[in-house]
Coordinates of C-alpha atoms in Angstrom, one line a residue:
Chain A
M1 CA -9.4 24.6 5.6
L2 CA -6.3 22.8 4.2
G3 CA -4.3 24.5 7.2
L4 CA -6.6 22.9 9.6
V5 CA -5.6 19.4 7.8
S6 CA -2.1 20.0 7.9
L7 CA -2.0 20.9 11.6
A8 CA -4.1 17.7 12.2
V9 CA -1.6 15.5 10.5
F10 CA 1.2 17.2 12.3
I11 CA -0.4 16.1 15.6
A12 CA -1.1 12.9 14.5
V13 CA 2.5 12.1 13.5
W14 CA 3.7 13.6 16.7
Q15 CA 1.4 11.1 18.6
L16 CA 2.5 8.2 16.5
L17 CA 6.1 8.7 16.7
T18 CA 5.9 9.4 20.8
V19 CA 3.7 6.7 21.8
N20 CA 5.7 4.3 19.7
H21 CA 8.8 5.8 21.5
A22 CA 10.2 5.8 18.0
I23 CA 14.2 5.7 17.6
F24 CA 15.9 6.5 14.2
Y25 CA 18.7 8.7 14.9
V26 CA 16.5 11.3 16.6
R27 CA 15.1 9.5 19.9
F28 CA 11.5 10.3 20.7
T29 CA 11.6 7.8 23.8
N30 CA 11.3 11.2 26.4
V31 CA 9.2 13.6 24.0
P32 CA 5.9 14.0 25.6
S33 CA 3.1 12.8 23.6
P34 CA 0.4 15.6 22.4
E35 CA -2.0 13.8 24.9
E36 CA 0.3 14.3 27.7
V37 CA 0.9 18.1 26.8
L38 CA -2.6 18.7 26.7
A39 CA -3.2 17.2 30.1
R40 CA -0.5 19.4 31.6
A41 CA -1.8 22.6 29.5
I42 CA -5.1 22.0 31.2
L43 CA -3.7 21.8 34.6
A44 CA -1.4 24.6 34.1
A45 CA -4.6 26.7 33.2
H46 CA -5.9 26.3 36.6
N47 CA -2.4 27.2 38.3
P48 CA -2.0 31.0 38.8
V49 CA 1.7 30.5 38.9
F50 CA 1.6 29.6 35.1
G51 CA -0.2 32.7 34.3
D52 CA 2.3 34.7 36.2
H53 CA 5.1 33.5 34.0
I54 CA 3.2 34.4 31.0
W55 CA 2.4 37.9 32.5
M56 CA 5.8 38.2 33.4
S57 CA 7.3 37.8 29.9
C58 CA 4.4 39.9 28.2
R59 CA 5.4 42.8 30.4
R60 CA 9.3 42.5 29.5
I61 CA 8.3 42.3 26.0
L62 CA 5.9 45.4 26.3
Y63 CA 8.5 47.4 28.3
G64 CA 11.5 46.4 26.1
F65 CA 9.6 46.6 22.6
T66 CA 7.9 50.1 23.4
L67 CA 11.0 51.4 24.6
A68 CA 12.9 50.3 21.5
S69 CA 10.2 51.7 19.4
V70 CA 10.0 54.9 21.2
V71 CA 13.7 55.3 20.7
A72 CA 14.3 54.0 17.2
I73 CA 11.5 55.5 15.5
P74 CA 12.1 59.2 16.0
L75 CA 15.9 58.6 15.8
G76 CA 15.6 57.0 12.7
L77 CA 13.2 59.6 11.2
L78 CA 15.8 62.2 12.4
M79 CA 18.7 60.6 11.0
G80 CA 16.8 60.0 7.5
R81 CA 16.0 63.6 7.3
F82 CA 19.3 65.1 8.9
R83 CA 22.9 63.9 7.3
I84 CA 25.0 65.3 10.1
L85 CA 23.1 62.9 12.7
R86 CA 23.3 60.1 10.3
E87 CA 26.9 60.5 10.1
I88 CA 27.4 60.5 13.6
V89 CA 25.2 57.5 14.8
F90 CA 25.5 55.3 11.8
P91 CA 29.0 54.4 12.6
I92 CA 28.3 53.3 16.1
C93 CA 25.2 51.3 14.8
E94 CA 27.1 49.4 12.2
V95 CA 29.6 48.1 15.0
T96 CA 27.1 47.3 17.6
R97 CA 24.6 46.0 15.4
P98 CA 26.1 42.5 14.4
I99 CA 26.2 41.6 18.2
P100 CA 23.3 39.3 18.9
A101 CA 21.3 40.5 21.8
I102 CA 21.9 37.1 23.8
A103 CA 25.6 38.1 23.6
W104 CA 24.8 41.1 25.8
V105 CA 23.5 38.9 28.6
P106 CA 26.7 39.0 31.0
M107 CA 27.2 42.6 30.0
A108 CA 23.7 43.3 30.8
I109 CA 23.9 42.0 33.9
M110 CA 26.8 43.9 35.0
L111 CA 25.4 47.3 33.7
W112 CA 21.7 46.9 35.3
P113 CA 21.0 46.9 39.1
T114 CA 18.2 44.4 38.9
N115 CA 17.8 41.2 36.9
E116 CA 14.4 42.6 35.6
E117 CA 16.1 45.6 33.9
S118 CA 18.9 43.5 32.5
I119 CA 16.1 41.3 30.8
V120 CA 14.2 44.2 29.6
F121 CA 17.3 45.8 28.1
I122 CA 18.2 42.6 26.0
T123 CA 14.5 42.7 24.8
F124 CA 15.2 46.5 23.8
L125 CA 18.4 45.5 22.1
G126 CA 16.8 43.0 19.9
S127 CA 14.0 45.0 18.6
F128 CA 15.7 48.4 18.4
F129 CA 18.0 47.7 15.5
P130 CA 15.2 46.2 13.1
I131 CA 13.1 49.1 14.1
L132 CA 15.8 51.6 13.4
I133 CA 17.2 50.3 10.1
N134 CA 13.8 49.9 8.5
T135 CA 12.8 53.6 9.6
L136 CA 15.8 54.8 7.9
Q137 CA 15.2 52.4 5.1
G138 CA 11.5 54.2 4.8
M139 CA 12.9 57.7 5.0
A140 CA 15.5 56.9 2.1
T141 CA 12.6 55.6 -0.1
V142 CA 10.3 58.6 0.3
D143 CA 9.3 59.9 -3.2
P144 CA 11.0 63.2 -3.8
V145 CA 8.0 64.2 -6.1
L146 CA 5.6 64.1 -2.8
V147 CA 8.2 66.5 -1.0
R148 CA 8.4 68.9 -3.8
A149 CA 4.5 68.9 -4.2
A150 CA 4.3 69.6 -0.6
R151 CA 6.5 72.7 -0.6
C152 CA 4.8 74.1 -3.5
L153 CA 1.7 73.9 -1.7
G154 CA 3.3 76.0 0.8
A155 CA 4.5 73.4 3.5
K156 CA 7.6 74.3 5.7
E157 CA 10.0 72.0 7.3
A158 CA 8.3 70.9 10.1
S159 CA 5.0 70.4 8.0
V160 CA 7.0 68.4 5.5
F161 CA 8.3 66.2 8.0
R162 CA 5.0 65.5 9.6
E163 CA 2.7 65.4 6.6
V164 CA 4.9 63.6 4.0
Y165 CA 8.1 62.2 5.6
L166 CA 6.2 60.3 8.4
P167 CA 3.4 59.1 6.6
A168 CA 5.5 57.8 3.7
S169 CA 7.9 56.1 6.1
L170 CA 5.1 54.5 8.0
P171 CA 4.8 51.2 5.9
Q172 CA 8.6 50.4 6.5
I173 CA 8.5 51.4 9.9
F174 CA 5.7 48.7 10.5
T175 CA 7.8 46.0 8.8
G176 CA 10.5 47.0 11.4
L177 CA 8.1 46.9 14.2
T178 CA 7.2 43.3 12.9
V179 CA 10.7 42.1 12.4
G180 CA 11.6 43.9 15.8
M181 CA 8.9 42.2 17.7
G182 CA 10.4 38.7 16.5
V183 CA 13.7 39.4 17.2
A184 CA 12.5 40.8 20.8
W185 CA 10.7 37.4 21.4
V186 CA 13.8 35.2 20.6
S187 CA 16.1 37.7 22.7
L188 CA 13.5 37.7 25.9
I189 CA 13.3 33.9 25.8
A190 CA 17.0 33.3 25.6
A191 CA 17.5 36.1 28.5
E192 CA 15.0 34.2 30.6
M193 CA 16.2 30.9 30.1
I194 CA 19.8 32.2 31.3
S195 CA 19.3 34.5 33.9
G196 CA 15.5 34.4 34.5
Q197 CA 13.2 34.1 37.5
F198 CA 9.9 33.8 36.0
G199 CA 8.9 34.2 32.5
I200 CA 7.8 31.4 30.1
G201 CA 11.4 31.0 29.0
Y202 CA 12.3 30.5 32.3
F203 CA 9.4 28.0 32.9
T204 CA 10.6 25.9 29.7
W205 CA 14.2 25.8 30.9
E206 CA 13.0 24.8 34.5
A207 CA 10.8 22.0 33.3
Y208 CA 14.1 20.6 31.7
S209 CA 16.0 20.7 34.8
L210 CA 12.8 19.1 36.8
V211 CA 12.6 16.3 34.3
Q212 CA 8.8 17.8 33.4
Y213 CA 9.1 17.0 29.8
S214 CA 5.5 17.8 29.1
D215 CA 6.2 21.3 30.6
I216 CA 9.1 21.7 27.9
A217 CA 6.6 21.1 25.0
L218 CA 3.8 23.4 26.7
G219 CA 6.5 26.2 27.2
M220 CA 7.4 26.1 23.5
I221 CA 3.9 26.0 22.4
T222 CA 3.0 29.1 24.7
I223 CA 6.0 31.0 23.3
G224 CA 4.9 30.1 19.9
V225 CA 1.3 31.5 20.7
L226 CA 2.4 34.6 22.4
G227 CA 4.9 35.4 19.3
L228 CA 1.9 35.0 17.0
A229 CA -0.4 36.8 18.7
S230 CA 1.9 40.1 19.0
S231 CA 2.7 39.9 15.5
F232 CA -1.0 39.8 14.9
A233 CA -1.3 42.6 17.2
I234 CA 1.2 44.6 15.2
R235 CA -0.4 44.0 12.0
L236 CA -3.7 45.2 13.5
L237 CA -2.2 48.5 14.6
G238 CA -0.6 48.7 11.1
R239 CA -4.0 48.6 9.6
L240 CA -5.3 51.3 11.8
A241 CA -2.5 53.7 11.3
M242 CA -2.5 53.2 7.5
P243 CA -6.4 53.3 6.5
W244 CA -5.2 54.0 3.0
G245 CA -4.2 50.5 2.4
A246 CA -0.3 50.4 2.6
A247 CA -0.4 47.8 5.0
R248 CA -1.5 44.9 2.7
Chain B
M1 CA -8.9 85.1 -7.8
A2 CA -10.3 88.2 -9.2
G3 CA -9.1 89.1 -12.7
T4 CA -6.6 91.6 -11.6
A5 CA -3.3 92.2 -13.7
R6 CA -1.6 89.7 -11.4
G7 CA 0.7 86.9 -12.5
L8 CA 3.1 88.3 -14.7
I9 CA 6.0 86.0 -15.3
E10 CA 9.3 87.5 -16.4
V11 CA 12.6 85.8 -17.1
Q12 CA 15.6 87.5 -18.1
D13 CA 18.8 86.0 -19.4
F14 CA 18.2 83.2 -17.4
C15 CA 21.5 80.7 -16.8
L16 CA 21.8 77.5 -15.1
R17 CA 25.1 75.8 -14.9
Y18 CA 26.4 72.8 -12.6
E19 CA 29.7 71.6 -12.0
T20 CA 30.5 67.9 -12.7
M21 CA 34.2 66.3 -12.4
E22 CA 35.1 67.6 -16.1
G23 CA 33.9 71.0 -15.4
A24 CA 31.0 73.4 -15.6
V25 CA 28.0 72.4 -17.6
E26 CA 25.8 74.9 -19.2
A27 CA 22.3 73.4 -19.0
V28 CA 20.3 76.6 -20.0
S29 CA 21.9 79.6 -21.2
D30 CA 20.5 83.0 -21.9
V31 CA 16.6 82.2 -21.8
S32 CA 14.4 85.1 -21.8
L33 CA 10.7 85.0 -21.9
N34 CA 7.3 86.3 -20.4
V35 CA 3.9 85.2 -19.7
Q36 CA 1.3 88.0 -19.3
P37 CA -1.4 88.0 -16.7
G38 CA -3.7 85.4 -17.5
E39 CA -1.9 84.2 -20.5
F40 CA -1.3 80.7 -21.4
V41 CA 2.1 79.9 -22.9
S42 CA 3.8 76.7 -23.5
I43 CA 7.5 75.5 -24.0
V44 CA 8.3 72.8 -26.3
G45 CA 11.7 71.6 -27.1
P46 CA 13.6 68.3 -27.3
S47 CA 14.2 66.2 -24.3
G48 CA 17.1 67.4 -21.8
C49 CA 16.7 70.7 -23.3
G50 CA 15.9 72.6 -20.0
K51 CA 12.4 72.9 -20.1
S52 CA 11.9 71.4 -16.8
T53 CA 14.9 73.3 -15.2
L54 CA 13.3 76.5 -16.1
L55 CA 10.0 75.4 -14.6
N56 CA 11.8 74.1 -11.4
A57 CA 13.5 77.6 -11.0
L58 CA 10.0 79.3 -11.4
A59 CA 9.0 77.0 -8.4
G60 CA 11.6 78.0 -6.6
F61 CA 13.6 74.7 -6.5
L62 CA 16.7 76.1 -8.1
T63 CA 18.6 79.4 -8.1
P64 CA 19.7 80.7 -11.4
S65 CA 23.3 80.9 -12.4
G66 CA 22.7 84.0 -14.0
G67 CA 19.9 86.4 -15.0
T68 CA 16.5 87.1 -13.1
V69 CA 13.2 85.2 -12.6
T70 CA 10.3 87.2 -11.4
V71 CA 6.6 87.1 -10.8
D72 CA 4.8 90.3 -10.7
G73 CA 8.1 91.9 -10.2
E74 CA 9.3 89.8 -7.0
A75 CA 12.3 87.8 -7.4
I76 CA 11.8 84.1 -6.4
S77 CA 13.3 82.8 -3.3
G78 CA 11.7 79.5 -2.6
P79 CA 8.9 77.2 -3.3
S80 CA 5.2 79.0 -2.3
A81 CA 1.6 78.5 -2.6
D82 CA 1.4 81.4 -4.9
R83 CA 3.0 79.5 -7.6
G84 CA 1.3 76.1 -8.1
M85 CA 3.0 73.4 -9.9
I86 CA 1.8 70.1 -11.6
F87 CA 4.4 67.3 -11.8
Q88 CA 4.2 64.6 -14.7
Q89 CA 4.6 62.1 -12.0
Y90 CA 1.4 61.7 -9.8
S91 CA 1.9 63.6 -6.7
L92 CA -1.0 63.1 -4.8
F93 CA -0.4 61.9 -1.2
P94 CA -1.3 58.4 -0.9
W95 CA -2.3 58.6 2.7
K96 CA -4.7 61.5 2.2
T97 CA -8.1 61.1 0.7
V98 CA -8.9 63.2 -2.3
R99 CA -10.6 65.9 -0.4
E100 CA -7.7 65.9 2.3
N101 CA -5.4 66.3 -0.7
V102 CA -7.4 69.4 -2.0
E103 CA -7.1 71.1 1.5
F104 CA -3.5 70.5 2.0
G105 CA -2.4 73.9 0.7
L106 CA -5.1 75.5 2.7
K107 CA -4.2 73.6 5.9
M108 CA -0.7 74.9 5.4
S109 CA -1.7 78.4 5.3
G110 CA -3.8 78.0 8.4
V111 CA -7.3 78.1 7.1
S112 CA -9.7 76.7 9.5
R113 CA -11.1 73.2 9.2
S114 CA -14.6 74.1 8.3
E115 CA -13.5 76.7 5.6
R116 CA -11.2 74.2 4.3
E117 CA -13.8 71.6 3.7
R118 CA -15.9 74.1 2.3
R119 CA -13.8 75.3 -0.3
A120 CA -12.3 71.9 -1.1
R121 CA -15.9 70.7 -1.8
T122 CA -16.6 73.6 -4.3
L123 CA -13.5 73.1 -6.0
L124 CA -14.3 69.1 -6.4
G125 CA -17.6 69.9 -7.5
L126 CA -16.3 72.1 -10.5
A127 CA -14.1 69.2 -11.3
G128 CA -16.8 66.7 -11.2
L129 CA -15.0 64.6 -8.6
T130 CA -17.6 65.1 -5.6
Q131 CA -18.5 61.3 -5.5
F132 CA -14.7 60.5 -4.9
E133 CA -13.8 62.9 -2.4
N134 CA -13.5 60.3 0.0
H135 CA -11.6 57.8 -2.1
Y136 CA -7.5 57.2 -1.5
P137 CA -5.7 58.2 -4.6
D138 CA -4.8 54.4 -5.4
R139 CA -8.3 53.9 -6.3
L140 CA -8.3 56.7 -9.0
S141 CA -7.5 56.2 -12.7
G142 CA -4.5 58.4 -13.9
G143 CA -6.6 61.0 -15.2
M144 CA -8.5 61.4 -12.3
K145 CA -5.3 61.7 -10.1
Q146 CA -4.0 64.5 -12.2
R147 CA -7.4 66.2 -12.1
V148 CA -7.3 66.3 -8.4
G149 CA -3.5 67.5 -8.7
I150 CA -4.8 70.4 -10.7
V151 CA -7.6 71.2 -8.2
R152 CA -5.0 70.8 -5.5
A153 CA -2.7 73.2 -7.0
L154 CA -5.5 75.9 -7.7
A155 CA -7.2 75.5 -4.1
T156 CA -4.9 78.1 -2.6
G157 CA -5.6 80.7 -5.3
P158 CA -2.2 80.7 -6.9
R159 CA -1.1 83.6 -9.2
I160 CA 0.2 81.3 -11.7
L161 CA 0.3 77.6 -12.4
L162 CA 3.6 75.7 -13.8
L163 CA 2.7 72.2 -15.4
D164 CA 5.7 70.1 -16.1
E165 CA 4.4 67.5 -18.8
P166 CA 1.3 66.8 -16.7
F167 CA -0.6 64.5 -19.2
G168 CA 2.6 62.6 -20.7
A169 CA 1.6 59.7 -18.8
L170 CA -1.8 59.6 -19.8
D171 CA -3.5 57.7 -23.0
A172 CA -4.4 59.9 -26.0
Q173 CA -8.3 59.9 -25.2
T174 CA -7.9 60.9 -21.6
R175 CA -5.2 63.4 -22.5
L176 CA -7.9 65.2 -24.7
I177 CA -10.2 65.7 -22.0
M178 CA -7.7 66.6 -19.5
Q179 CA -6.7 69.4 -22.1
Q180 CA -10.1 70.7 -22.1
I181 CA -10.7 70.6 -18.4
L182 CA -7.5 72.6 -18.1
T183 CA -8.7 75.1 -20.5
N184 CA -11.9 75.6 -18.9
M185 CA -10.5 76.2 -15.3
W186 CA -7.8 78.5 -16.8
Q187 CA -10.4 80.5 -18.5
R188 CA -12.7 80.5 -15.4
L189 CA -9.9 81.6 -13.0
K190 CA -7.9 83.9 -15.3
I191 CA -4.4 82.5 -14.2
S192 CA -1.2 82.7 -15.9
V193 CA 0.0 79.2 -17.1
L194 CA 3.4 77.9 -18.1
F195 CA 3.2 74.5 -19.9
V196 CA 6.0 72.5 -20.6
T197 CA 5.5 69.6 -23.0
H198 CA 6.9 67.7 -25.9
D199 CA 4.0 67.2 -27.5
I200 CA 3.5 69.8 -30.3
D201 CA -0.5 69.2 -30.5
E202 CA -1.0 70.0 -27.0
A203 CA 1.0 72.9 -27.2
I204 CA -0.8 74.2 -30.0
F205 CA -4.4 73.3 -28.9
L206 CA -3.8 75.0 -25.4
S207 CA -1.6 78.0 -26.0
D208 CA -1.8 81.6 -26.7
R209 CA 2.0 81.4 -27.3
I210 CA 4.8 78.9 -27.8
Y211 CA 8.5 79.1 -27.3
V212 CA 10.4 76.8 -28.9
M213 CA 13.7 75.7 -27.0
T214 CA 16.9 74.5 -28.6
A215 CA 18.8 71.3 -27.7
R216 CA 21.3 71.8 -24.6
P217 CA 22.2 74.0 -23.7
G218 CA 18.9 75.2 -24.0
T219 CA 17.9 78.4 -25.1
I220 CA 14.8 80.3 -26.9
K221 CA 14.9 79.3 -30.6
S222 CA 11.4 81.2 -31.7
E223 CA 8.5 82.4 -30.3
I224 CA 5.1 81.5 -32.1
V225 CA 1.8 83.0 -31.5
V226 CA -1.2 80.8 -31.8
P227 CA -3.9 82.8 -33.3
L228 CA -6.5 80.0 -33.1
P229 CA -10.1 81.6 -31.8
R230 CA -11.4 80.3 -28.4
P231 CA -12.9 78.4 -27.0
R232 CA -11.2 75.7 -29.0
E233 CA -12.8 72.4 -30.2
P234 CA -11.0 69.3 -30.6
S235 CA -12.1 69.3 -34.3
M236 CA -10.1 72.5 -34.7
T237 CA -6.8 70.2 -34.7
L238 CA -8.0 69.3 -38.3
S239 CA -8.1 72.8 -39.6
S240 CA -5.4 74.1 -42.2
E241 CA -4.5 76.8 -39.8
F242 CA -3.6 74.2 -37.0
L243 CA -2.1 71.9 -39.5
G244 CA 0.1 74.7 -40.8
L245 CA 1.3 75.8 -37.1
R246 CA 2.0 72.1 -36.5
R247 CA 4.1 71.6 -39.6
G248 CA 6.2 74.8 -38.9
L249 CA 6.8 73.8 -35.2
M250 CA 7.5 70.2 -36.3
S251 CA 10.4 71.3 -38.6
L252 CA 11.7 73.4 -35.9
I253 CA 11.8 70.9 -33.2
R254 CA 13.0 68.1 -35.6
E255 CA 16.3 70.2 -36.1
E256 CA 16.8 70.4 -32.5
S257 CA 16.1 66.7 -31.9
I258 CA 18.8 65.7 -34.3
R259 CA 21.0 68.0 -32.7
A260 CA 20.1 66.9 -29.4
M261 CA 21.4 63.4 -30.6
G262 CA 24.6 64.6 -31.3
G263 CA 26.9 63.6 -34.2
E264 CA 25.4 60.1 -34.2
V265 CA 23.0 60.9 -36.9
S266 CA 23.7 63.2 -40.0
L267 CA 20.7 65.5 -40.9
D268 CA 20.9 64.2 -44.5
S269 CA 20.6 60.4 -43.4
L270 CA 17.4 61.4 -41.8
K271 CA 16.0 63.6 -44.5
G272 CA 14.3 61.1 -46.6
L273 CA 12.7 59.3 -43.6
A274 CA 11.6 62.7 -42.2
I275 CA 9.6 63.7 -45.3
N276 CA 8.3 60.1 -45.7
L277 CA 6.9 60.2 -42.2
E278 CA 5.4 63.9 -42.6
G279 CA 3.6 62.6 -45.9
Q280 CA 2.2 59.7 -44.1
D281 CA 1.0 61.8 -41.1
L282 CA -0.6 64.4 -43.1
A283 CA -2.3 61.7 -45.3
T284 CA -3.8 59.9 -42.1
V285 CA -5.1 63.1 -40.5
L286 CA -6.7 64.7 -44.0

């Protein structure tokens, strides 16, 4: 309830500032008003091209993020279990991790034959490290008494891995997925703005070039909504995967 | 689970040393003890005396530095469902329901799903946990968690049961109830039990025999037979026989606890305090 009120106030202030072309140090002269943005949104909703932009971005996120999960989760689990693998892979991670995904853009363009692939690659990189690091963290904090209990009940290595290490790490893995999803969007939008054709990041940047100021705000809001929806989807997935209530 | 002569625990000259920066440290030295099939035996001793170390060796988590540890004549070569273990920390899998926890050992030994379910239901019924079978552990009280832990360890039909201060984290009332539940299950299943505790009353109430261990390096100081008849009732803890055993054990343990604390406390300075404490304790009990 209070949330709705605060949103209403935010929009009212935005309306007030833009309609009056307020100038403090920050200039609201060219900023579109909520009304104008709404009008553009209605127009865009009827335009299939706008839908294509959204679809392209979602597909890139889906590919990049899914790929990152499929690689980072098993890798993290194995690294957590086998010291030798951890000692081999960890130094490489530590060196490459501080490089922001956006800094990879020129390199990605050189590496991959198509633009599409390099954007997916950037998205992949952005979400890869948060997922890997959190999976590792999850493995490190598995309660040793549970492992011992499982062994006393006759569980062999593979069973201990599947029945204890994996479920015990799941809450931390999902933390990684949530963070990873956020970074995936940041990386995707940046990559689209720099090298994209299509995509909601490209749409937003193009709107600036074409002096379509209302579309800038529309693009921003759309990115926000998509980010919110995807982190909500992850949380929902977490609840389904962890019915014992660790997701709360 | 038939009452055959299975579950003979024999420990001969067990030693455990480990290396530190300052050199080898002897944690347990020359421990010899046995548990006859179907017997309930406790080990008491000051903290850090190596009670748990011994139990871990029996479970198969540690290899002795010297001596032998056998069950029914076979040397122990790793953890196995033949030797059930209950830990002081609650060790139920949080991601499994009560029944799934109980089924775990059976699942590991390849028992079919329907058979698993049937056996788990029977055991949960015996333990009075039927209505909680679909609960996740975080919904259970501490006592209930340990009860499920015991049922889980018993589900695979182990020859021996090892318990490492299982009721240490429970309140006095719950502990009393748990002791009776454990006694009931033990009598019904005729399983050999080795029970580690630092609670003297608990050891007397539960055991056929008690081993007292010395402070580090841990070794057996004495062996005490508990002649109290069974079934035992909580009221027995007030009998003169019980109190006599208790007094004997307390003085044995006190010497070792003081030794365990090293040179910081002298025996003489504690003497007056100890006598006072004992007097007060007896007065309130009687």
